Amino acid sequence: MAHYIRFEILLPVEYTERQTGQRRSISRREITELASQFRARYHGYTESNPIGHPPYRGFWEDDGQVEVDQLNLLMVLYSARA
């Protein structure tokens, strides 16, 4: 039986840059570049629906204000072969 280590990377659709306070979107190119690195190193990855509505929401608090992130998922299974 194969053993795997599972990595899940949750990428926000938008985020606020701390330096400028402006909202910024992660581009499709940036996600594709990251996914290519996963494919090169781990020989594959799984991505949540790239053209549909993000499947996850994250909730966090900053200075008493609740923030909600829309998140996409990239997942990698790494074979832990000896």
PDB file of N, CA and C in Angstrom:
ATOM      1  N   MET A   1       0.840  -1.180   0.000  1.00  0.00           N
ATOM      2  CA  MET A   1       0.000   0.000   0.000  1.00  0.00           C
ATOM      3  C   MET A   1       0.885   1.243   0.000  1.00  0.00           C
ATOM      4  N   ALA A   2       0.574   2.159  -0.875  1.00  0.00           N
ATOM      5  CA  ALA A   2       1.350   3.404  -0.962  1.00  0.00           C
ATOM      6  C   ALA A   2       0.940   4.354   0.160  1.00  0.00           C
ATOM      7  N   HIS A   3       1.901   5.099   0.644  1.00  0.00           N
ATOM      8  CA  HIS A   3       1.642   6.113   1.665  1.00  0.00           C
ATOM      9  C   HIS A   3       1.903   7.468   1.055  1.00  0.00           C
ATOM     10  N   TYR A   4       1.008   8.392   1.342  1.00  0.00           N
ATOM     11  CA  TYR A   4       1.116   9.728   0.773  1.00  0.00           C
ATOM     12  C   TYR A   4       1.028  10.780   1.872  1.00  0.00           C
ATOM     13  N   ILE A   5       1.661  11.886   1.623  1.00  0.00           N
ATOM     14  CA  ILE A   5       1.491  13.085   2.434  1.00  0.00           C
ATOM     15  C   ILE A   5       0.636  14.023   1.601  1.00  0.00           C
ATOM     16  N   ARG A   6      -0.420  14.534   2.181  1.00  0.00           N
ATOM     17  CA  ARG A   6      -1.355  15.404   1.464  1.00  0.00           C
ATOM     18  C   ARG A   6      -1.130  16.848   1.878  1.00  0.00           C
ATOM     19  N   PHE A   7      -0.871  17.701   0.885  1.00  0.00           N
ATOM     20  CA  PHE A   7      -0.733  19.138   1.106  1.00  0.00           C
ATOM     21  C   PHE A   7      -1.953  19.823   0.514  1.00  0.00           C
ATOM     22  N   GLU A   8      -2.581  20.703   1.267  1.00  0.00           N
ATOM     23  CA  GLU A   8      -3.687  21.499   0.748  1.00  0.00           C
ATOM     24  C   GLU A   8      -3.303  22.966   0.843  1.00  0.00           C
ATOM     25  N   ILE A   9      -3.388  23.647  -0.277  1.00  0.00           N
ATOM     26  CA  ILE A   9      -3.061  25.066  -0.337  1.00  0.00           C
ATOM     27  C   ILE A   9      -4.339  25.807  -0.692  1.00  0.00           C
ATOM     28  N   LEU A  10      -4.800  26.660   0.208  1.00  0.00           N
ATOM     29  CA  LEU A  10      -6.002  27.453  -0.032  1.00  0.00           C
ATOM     30  C   LEU A  10      -5.569  28.832  -0.510  1.00  0.00           C
ATOM     31  N   LEU A  11      -5.958  29.166  -1.730  1.00  0.00           N
ATOM     32  CA  LEU A  11      -5.581  30.445  -2.333  1.00  0.00           C
ATOM     33  C   LEU A  11      -6.773  31.390  -2.341  1.00  0.00           C
ATOM     34  N   PRO A  12      -6.624  32.574  -1.774  1.00  0.00           N
ATOM     35  CA  PRO A  12      -7.735  33.523  -1.806  1.00  0.00           C
ATOM     36  C   PRO A  12      -7.932  34.070  -3.219  1.00  0.00           C
ATOM     37  N   VAL A  13      -9.199  34.275  -3.594  1.00  0.00           N
ATOM     38  CA  VAL A  13      -9.506  34.877  -4.888  1.00  0.00           C
ATOM     39  C   VAL A  13      -9.003  36.318  -4.902  1.00  0.00           C
ATOM     40  N   GLU A  14      -9.176  37.013  -3.776  1.00  0.00           N
ATOM     41  CA  GLU A  14      -8.683  38.379  -3.606  1.00  0.00           C
ATOM     42  C   GLU A  14      -8.048  38.498  -2.232  1.00  0.00           C
ATOM     43  N   TYR A  15      -7.146  39.449  -2.111  1.00  0.00           N
ATOM     44  CA  TYR A  15      -6.558  39.737  -0.808  1.00  0.00           C
ATOM     45  C   TYR A  15      -6.209  41.223  -0.755  1.00  0.00           C
ATOM     46  N   THR A  16      -5.976  41.706   0.454  1.00  0.00           N
ATOM     47  CA  THR A  16      -5.602  43.099   0.644  1.00  0.00           C
ATOM     48  C   THR A  16      -4.095  43.184   0.842  1.00  0.00           C
ATOM     49  N   GLU A  17      -3.436  43.983   0.025  1.00  0.00           N
ATOM     50  CA  GLU A  17      -1.996  44.187   0.195  1.00  0.00           C
ATOM     51  C   GLU A  17      -1.776  45.026   1.442  1.00  0.00           C
ATOM     52  N   ARG A  18      -0.920  44.552   2.327  1.00  0.00           N
ATOM     53  CA  ARG A  18      -0.693  45.270   3.585  1.00  0.00           C
ATOM     54  C   ARG A  18      -0.063  46.648   3.362  1.00  0.00           C
ATOM     55  N   GLN A  19       0.856  46.743   2.389  1.00  0.00           N
ATOM     56  CA  GLN A  19       1.558  48.009   2.175  1.00  0.00           C
ATOM     57  C   GLN A  19       0.623  49.106   1.647  1.00  0.00           C
ATOM     58  N   THR A  20      -0.266  48.749   0.712  1.00  0.00           N
ATOM     59  CA  THR A  20      -1.099  49.765   0.065  1.00  0.00           C
ATOM     60  C   THR A  20      -2.536  49.769   0.546  1.00  0.00           C
ATOM     61  N   GLY A  21      -2.988  48.653   1.147  1.00  0.00           N
ATOM     62  CA  GLY A  21      -4.383  48.552   1.568  1.00  0.00           C
ATOM     63  C   GLY A  21      -5.333  48.281   0.416  1.00  0.00           C
ATOM     64  N   GLN A  22      -4.803  48.076  -0.779  1.00  0.00           N
ATOM     65  CA  GLN A  22      -5.647  47.836  -1.951  1.00  0.00           C
ATOM     66  C   GLN A  22      -5.957  46.361  -2.112  1.00  0.00           C
ATOM     67  N   ARG A  23      -7.151  46.075  -2.651  1.00  0.00           N
ATOM     68  CA  ARG A  23      -7.537  44.702  -2.955  1.00  0.00           C
ATOM     69  C   ARG A  23      -6.844  44.261  -4.229  1.00  0.00           C
ATOM     70  N   ARG A  24      -6.384  43.029  -4.256  1.00  0.00           N
ATOM     71  CA  ARG A  24      -5.693  42.484  -5.421  1.00  0.00           C
ATOM     72  C   ARG A  24      -6.190  41.070  -5.671  1.00  0.00           C
ATOM     73  N   SER A  25      -6.340  40.709  -6.917  1.00  0.00           N
ATOM     74  CA  SER A  25      -6.728  39.347  -7.288  1.00  0.00           C
ATOM     75  C   SER A  25      -5.489  38.547  -7.648  1.00  0.00           C
ATOM     76  N   ILE A  26      -5.508  37.271  -7.330  1.00  0.00           N
ATOM     77  CA  ILE A  26      -4.459  36.379  -7.795  1.00  0.00           C
ATOM     78  C   ILE A  26      -4.820  36.015  -9.233  1.00  0.00           C
ATOM     79  N   SER A  27      -3.907  36.236 -10.144  1.00  0.00           N
ATOM     80  CA  SER A  27      -4.211  35.998 -11.556  1.00  0.00           C
ATOM     81  C   SER A  27      -4.170  34.514 -11.887  1.00  0.00           C
ATOM     82  N   ARG A  28      -4.856  34.161 -12.944  1.00  0.00           N
ATOM     83  CA  ARG A  28      -4.844  32.786 -13.428  1.00  0.00           C
ATOM     84  C   ARG A  28      -3.405  32.370 -13.760  1.00  0.00           C
ATOM     85  N   ARG A  29      -2.618  33.311 -14.288  1.00  0.00           N
ATOM     86  CA  ARG A  29      -1.214  33.034 -14.626  1.00  0.00           C
ATOM     87  C   ARG A  29      -0.421  32.652 -13.379  1.00  0.00           C
ATOM     88  N   GLU A  30      -0.629  33.365 -12.276  1.00  0.00           N
ATOM     89  CA  GLU A  30       0.077  33.062 -11.032  1.00  0.00           C
ATOM     90  C   GLU A  30      -0.295  31.669 -10.504  1.00  0.00           C
ATOM     91  N   ILE A  31      -1.583  31.327 -10.587  1.00  0.00           N
ATOM     92  CA  ILE A  31      -2.017  30.006 -10.143  1.00  0.00           C
ATOM     93  C   ILE A  31      -1.426  28.928 -11.044  1.00  0.00           C
ATOM     94  N   THR A  32      -1.426  29.170 -12.357  1.00  0.00           N
ATOM     95  CA  THR A  32      -0.867  28.209 -13.306  1.00  0.00           C
ATOM     96  C   THR A  32       0.625  28.012 -13.066  1.00  0.00           C
ATOM     97  N   GLU A  33       1.326  29.090 -12.762  1.00  0.00           N
ATOM     98  CA  GLU A  33       2.762  29.014 -12.474  1.00  0.00           C
ATOM     99  C   GLU A  33       3.027  28.170 -11.217  1.00  0.00           C
ATOM    100  N   LEU A  34       2.257  28.408 -10.180  1.00  0.00           N
ATOM    101  CA  LEU A  34       2.391  27.629  -8.946  1.00  0.00           C
ATOM    102  C   LEU A  34       2.074  26.158  -9.210  1.00  0.00           C
ATOM    103  N   ALA A  35       1.002  25.904  -9.950  1.00  0.00           N
ATOM    104  CA  ALA A  35       0.614  24.530 -10.262  1.00  0.00           C
ATOM    105  C   ALA A  35       1.694  23.831 -11.087  1.00  0.00           C
ATOM    106  N   SER A  36       2.333  24.544 -11.989  1.00  0.00           N
ATOM    107  CA  SER A  36       3.421  23.963 -12.786  1.00  0.00           C
ATOM    108  C   SER A  36       4.583  23.537 -11.900  1.00  0.00           C
ATOM    109  N   GLN A  37       4.870  24.337 -10.874  1.00  0.00           N
ATOM    110  CA  GLN A  37       5.927  23.972  -9.937  1.00  0.00           C
ATOM    111  C   GLN A  37       5.555  22.711  -9.163  1.00  0.00           C
ATOM    112  N   PHE A  38       4.274  22.590  -8.771  1.00  0.00           N
ATOM    113  CA  PHE A  38       3.814  21.371  -8.097  1.00  0.00           C
ATOM    114  C   PHE A  38       3.962  20.164  -9.020  1.00  0.00           C
ATOM    115  N   ARG A  39       3.546  20.334 -10.257  1.00  0.00           N
ATOM    116  CA  ARG A  39       3.614  19.233 -11.218  1.00  0.00           C
ATOM    117  C   ARG A  39       5.057  18.798 -11.448  1.00  0.00           C
ATOM    118  N   ALA A  40       5.957  19.753 -11.552  1.00  0.00           N
ATOM    119  CA  ALA A  40       7.371  19.439 -11.778  1.00  0.00           C
ATOM    120  C   ALA A  40       7.980  18.712 -10.572  1.00  0.00           C
ATOM    121  N   ARG A  41       7.632  19.156  -9.377  1.00  0.00           N
ATOM    122  CA  ARG A  41       8.248  18.565  -8.183  1.00  0.00           C
ATOM    123  C   ARG A  41       7.549  17.296  -7.704  1.00  0.00           C
ATOM    124  N   TYR A  42       6.196  17.303  -7.735  1.00  0.00           N
ATOM    125  CA  TYR A  42       5.431  16.197  -7.161  1.00  0.00           C
ATOM    126  C   TYR A  42       4.710  15.355  -8.221  1.00  0.00           C
ATOM    127  N   HIS A  43       4.889  15.682  -9.488  1.00  0.00           N
ATOM    128  CA  HIS A  43       4.342  14.923 -10.618  1.00  0.00           C
ATOM    129  C   HIS A  43       2.825  14.993 -10.723  1.00  0.00           C
ATOM    130  N   GLY A  44       2.217  16.003 -10.138  1.00  0.00           N
ATOM    131  CA  GLY A  44       0.777  16.175 -10.279  1.00  0.00           C
ATOM    132  C   GLY A  44       0.199  17.039  -9.177  1.00  0.00           C
ATOM    133  N   TYR A  45      -1.052  17.399  -9.342  1.00  0.00           N
ATOM    134  CA  TYR A  45      -1.787  18.182  -8.355  1.00  0.00           C
ATOM    135  C   TYR A  45      -3.265  18.097  -8.690  1.00  0.00           C
ATOM    136  N   THR A  46      -4.112  18.510  -7.764  1.00  0.00           N
ATOM    137  CA  THR A  46      -5.549  18.590  -7.969  1.00  0.00           C
ATOM    138  C   THR A  46      -5.962  20.028  -7.679  1.00  0.00           C
ATOM    139  N   GLU A  47      -6.848  20.546  -8.505  1.00  0.00           N
ATOM    140  CA  GLU A  47      -7.316  21.926  -8.338  1.00  0.00           C
ATOM    141  C   GLU A  47      -8.834  21.934  -8.275  1.00  0.00           C
ATOM    142  N   SER A  48      -9.383  22.776  -7.381  1.00  0.00           N
ATOM    143  CA  SER A  48     -10.828  22.951  -7.358  1.00  0.00           C
ATOM    144  C   SER A  48     -11.248  23.625  -8.662  1.00  0.00           C
ATOM    145  N   ASN A  49     -12.512  23.602  -8.961  1.00  0.00           N
ATOM    146  CA  ASN A  49     -13.044  24.120 -10.222  1.00  0.00           C
ATOM    147  C   ASN A  49     -12.508  25.518 -10.535  1.00  0.00           C
ATOM    148  N   PRO A  50     -11.612  25.629 -11.531  1.00  0.00           N
ATOM    149  CA  PRO A  50     -10.975  26.929 -11.798  1.00  0.00           C
ATOM    150  C   PRO A  50     -11.886  27.960 -12.443  1.00  0.00           C
ATOM    151  N   ILE A  51     -13.021  27.528 -13.022  1.00  0.00           N
ATOM    152  CA  ILE A  51     -13.905  28.511 -13.668  1.00  0.00           C
ATOM    153  C   ILE A  51     -15.219  28.695 -12.924  1.00  0.00           C
ATOM    154  N   GLY A  52     -15.423  27.899 -11.880  1.00  0.00           N
ATOM    155  CA  GLY A  52     -16.639  28.024 -11.090  1.00  0.00           C
ATOM    156  C   GLY A  52     -16.430  28.910  -9.872  1.00  0.00           C
ATOM    157  N   HIS A  53     -17.486  29.054  -9.114  1.00  0.00           N
ATOM    158  CA  HIS A  53     -17.415  29.840  -7.880  1.00  0.00           C
ATOM    159  C   HIS A  53     -16.478  29.121  -6.895  1.00  0.00           C
ATOM    160  N   PRO A  54     -15.622  29.856  -6.186  1.00  0.00           N
ATOM    161  CA  PRO A  54     -14.714  29.222  -5.228  1.00  0.00           C
ATOM    162  C   PRO A  54     -15.491  28.364  -4.222  1.00  0.00           C
ATOM    163  N   PRO A  55     -15.024  27.154  -3.983  1.00  0.00           N
ATOM    164  CA  PRO A  55     -15.782  26.222  -3.145  1.00  0.00           C
ATOM    165  C   PRO A  55     -15.644  26.428  -1.639  1.00  0.00           C
ATOM    166  N   TYR A  56     -14.728  27.271  -1.214  1.00  0.00           N
ATOM    167  CA  TYR A  56     -14.490  27.447   0.217  1.00  0.00           C
ATOM    168  C   TYR A  56     -14.557  28.919   0.603  1.00  0.00           C
ATOM    169  N   ARG A  57     -14.969  29.147   1.860  1.00  0.00           N
ATOM    170  CA  ARG A  57     -14.919  30.488   2.436  1.00  0.00           C
ATOM    171  C   ARG A  57     -14.130  30.408   3.725  1.00  0.00           C
ATOM    172  N   GLY A  58     -13.250  31.373   3.931  1.00  0.00           N
ATOM    173  CA  GLY A  58     -12.484  31.445   5.165  1.00  0.00           C
ATOM    174  C   GLY A  58     -12.910  32.666   5.957  1.00  0.00           C
ATOM    175  N   PHE A  59     -13.014  32.512   7.254  1.00  0.00           N
ATOM    176  CA  PHE A  59     -13.422  33.611   8.130  1.00  0.00           C
ATOM    177  C   PHE A  59     -12.294  33.891   9.109  1.00  0.00           C
ATOM    178  N   TRP A  60     -11.944  35.149   9.261  1.00  0.00           N
ATOM    179  CA  TRP A  60     -10.909  35.522  10.209  1.00  0.00           C
ATOM    180  C   TRP A  60     -11.191  36.927  10.714  1.00  0.00           C
ATOM    181  N   GLU A  61     -10.595  37.262  11.841  1.00  0.00           N
ATOM    182  CA  GLU A  61     -10.844  38.548  12.475  1.00  0.00           C
ATOM    183  C   GLU A  61      -9.575  39.384  12.466  1.00  0.00           C
ATOM    184  N   ASP A  62      -9.732  40.656  12.130  1.00  0.00           N
ATOM    185  CA  ASP A  62      -8.623  41.602  12.095  1.00  0.00           C
ATOM    186  C   ASP A  62      -9.098  42.902  12.720  1.00  0.00           C
ATOM    187  N   ASP A  63      -8.494  43.272  13.833  1.00  0.00           N
ATOM    188  CA  ASP A  63      -8.871  44.496  14.559  1.00  0.00           C
ATOM    189  C   ASP A  63     -10.367  44.552  14.854  1.00  0.00           C
ATOM    190  N   GLY A  64     -10.946  43.410  15.269  1.00  0.00           N
ATOM    191  CA  GLY A  64     -12.352  43.357  15.627  1.00  0.00           C
ATOM    192  C   GLY A  64     -13.299  43.252  14.445  1.00  0.00           C
ATOM    193  N   GLN A  65     -12.783  43.297  13.231  1.00  0.00           N
ATOM    194  CA  GLN A  65     -13.587  43.209  12.015  1.00  0.00           C
ATOM    195  C   GLN A  65     -13.489  41.787  11.458  1.00  0.00           C
ATOM    196  N   VAL A  66     -14.628  41.148  11.188  1.00  0.00           N
ATOM    197  CA  VAL A  66     -14.613  39.808  10.607  1.00  0.00           C
ATOM    198  C   VAL A  66     -14.461  39.936   9.095  1.00  0.00           C
ATOM    199  N   GLU A  67     -13.452  39.254   8.564  1.00  0.00           N
ATOM    200  CA  GLU A  67     -13.179  39.239   7.124  1.00  0.00           C
ATOM    201  C   GLU A  67     -13.574  37.878   6.567  1.00  0.00           C
ATOM    202  N   VAL A  68     -14.042  37.865   5.336  1.00  0.00           N
ATOM    203  CA  VAL A  68     -14.423  36.619   4.677  1.00  0.00           C
ATOM    204  C   VAL A  68     -13.652  36.522   3.375  1.00  0.00           C
ATOM    205  N   ASP A  69     -12.949  35.407   3.188  1.00  0.00           N
ATOM    206  CA  ASP A  69     -12.199  35.157   1.961  1.00  0.00           C
ATOM    207  C   ASP A  69     -12.896  34.083   1.143  1.00  0.00           C
ATOM    208  N   GLN A  70     -12.924  34.264  -0.167  1.00  0.00           N
ATOM    209  CA  GLN A  70     -13.336  33.211  -1.094  1.00  0.00           C
ATOM    210  C   GLN A  70     -12.060  32.483  -1.485  1.00  0.00           C
ATOM    211  N   LEU A  71     -12.041  31.149  -1.364  1.00  0.00           N
ATOM    212  CA  LEU A  71     -10.800  30.391  -1.510  1.00  0.00           C
ATOM    213  C   LEU A  71     -10.920  29.284  -2.551  1.00  0.00           C
ATOM    214  N   ASN A  72      -9.876  29.132  -3.337  1.00  0.00           N
ATOM    215  CA  ASN A  72      -9.715  27.995  -4.241  1.00  0.00           C
ATOM    216  C   ASN A  72      -8.711  27.037  -3.617  1.00  0.00           C
ATOM    217  N   LEU A  73      -8.795  25.780  -3.982  1.00  0.00           N
ATOM    218  CA  LEU A  73      -7.952  24.753  -3.401  1.00  0.00           C
ATOM    219  C   LEU A  73      -7.013  24.147  -4.427  1.00  0.00           C
ATOM    220  N   LEU A  74      -5.736  24.041  -4.083  1.00  0.00           N
ATOM    221  CA  LEU A  74      -4.770  23.222  -4.809  1.00  0.00           C
ATOM    222  C   LEU A  74      -4.333  22.144  -3.833  1.00  0.00           C
ATOM    223  N   MET A  75      -4.306  20.899  -4.299  1.00  0.00           N
ATOM    224  CA  MET A  75      -3.932  19.796  -3.436  1.00  0.00           C
ATOM    225  C   MET A  75      -2.859  18.950  -4.114  1.00  0.00           C
ATOM    226  N   VAL A  76      -1.886  18.529  -3.328  1.00  0.00           N
ATOM    227  CA  VAL A  76      -0.798  17.689  -3.822  1.00  0.00           C
ATOM    228  C   VAL A  76      -0.730  16.453  -2.941  1.00  0.00           C
ATOM    229  N   LEU A  77      -0.603  15.300  -3.579  1.00  0.00           N
ATOM    230  CA  LEU A  77      -0.309  14.064  -2.866  1.00  0.00           C
ATOM    231  C   LEU A  77       1.135  13.708  -3.143  1.00  0.00           C
ATOM    232  N   TYR A  78       1.923  13.619  -2.087  1.00  0.00           N
ATOM    233  CA  TYR A  78       3.347  13.326  -2.210  1.00  0.00           C
ATOM    234  C   TYR A  78       3.583  11.907  -1.732  1.00  0.00           C
ATOM    235  N   SER A  79       4.173  11.101  -2.569  1.00  0.00           N
ATOM    236  CA  SER A  79       4.462   9.725  -2.215  1.00  0.00           C
ATOM    237  C   SER A  79       5.628   9.689  -1.234  1.00  0.00           C
ATOM    238  N   ALA A  80       5.386   9.099  -0.086  1.00  0.00           N
ATOM    239  CA  ALA A  80       6.400   9.030   0.968  1.00  0.00           C
ATOM    240  C   ALA A  80       7.176   7.720   0.857  1.00  0.00           C
ATOM    241  N   ARG A  81       7.607   7.378  -0.335  1.00  0.00           N
ATOM    242  CA  ARG A  81       8.378   6.139  -0.535  1.00  0.00           C
ATOM    243  C   ARG A  81       9.744   6.261   0.119  1.00  0.00           C
ATOM    244  N   ALA A  82      10.171   5.167   0.688  1.00  0.00           N
ATOM    245  CA  ALA A  82      11.497   5.154   1.328  1.00  0.00           C
ATOM    246  C   ALA A  82      12.592   5.028   0.290  1.00  0.00           C
TER     247      ALA A  82
END
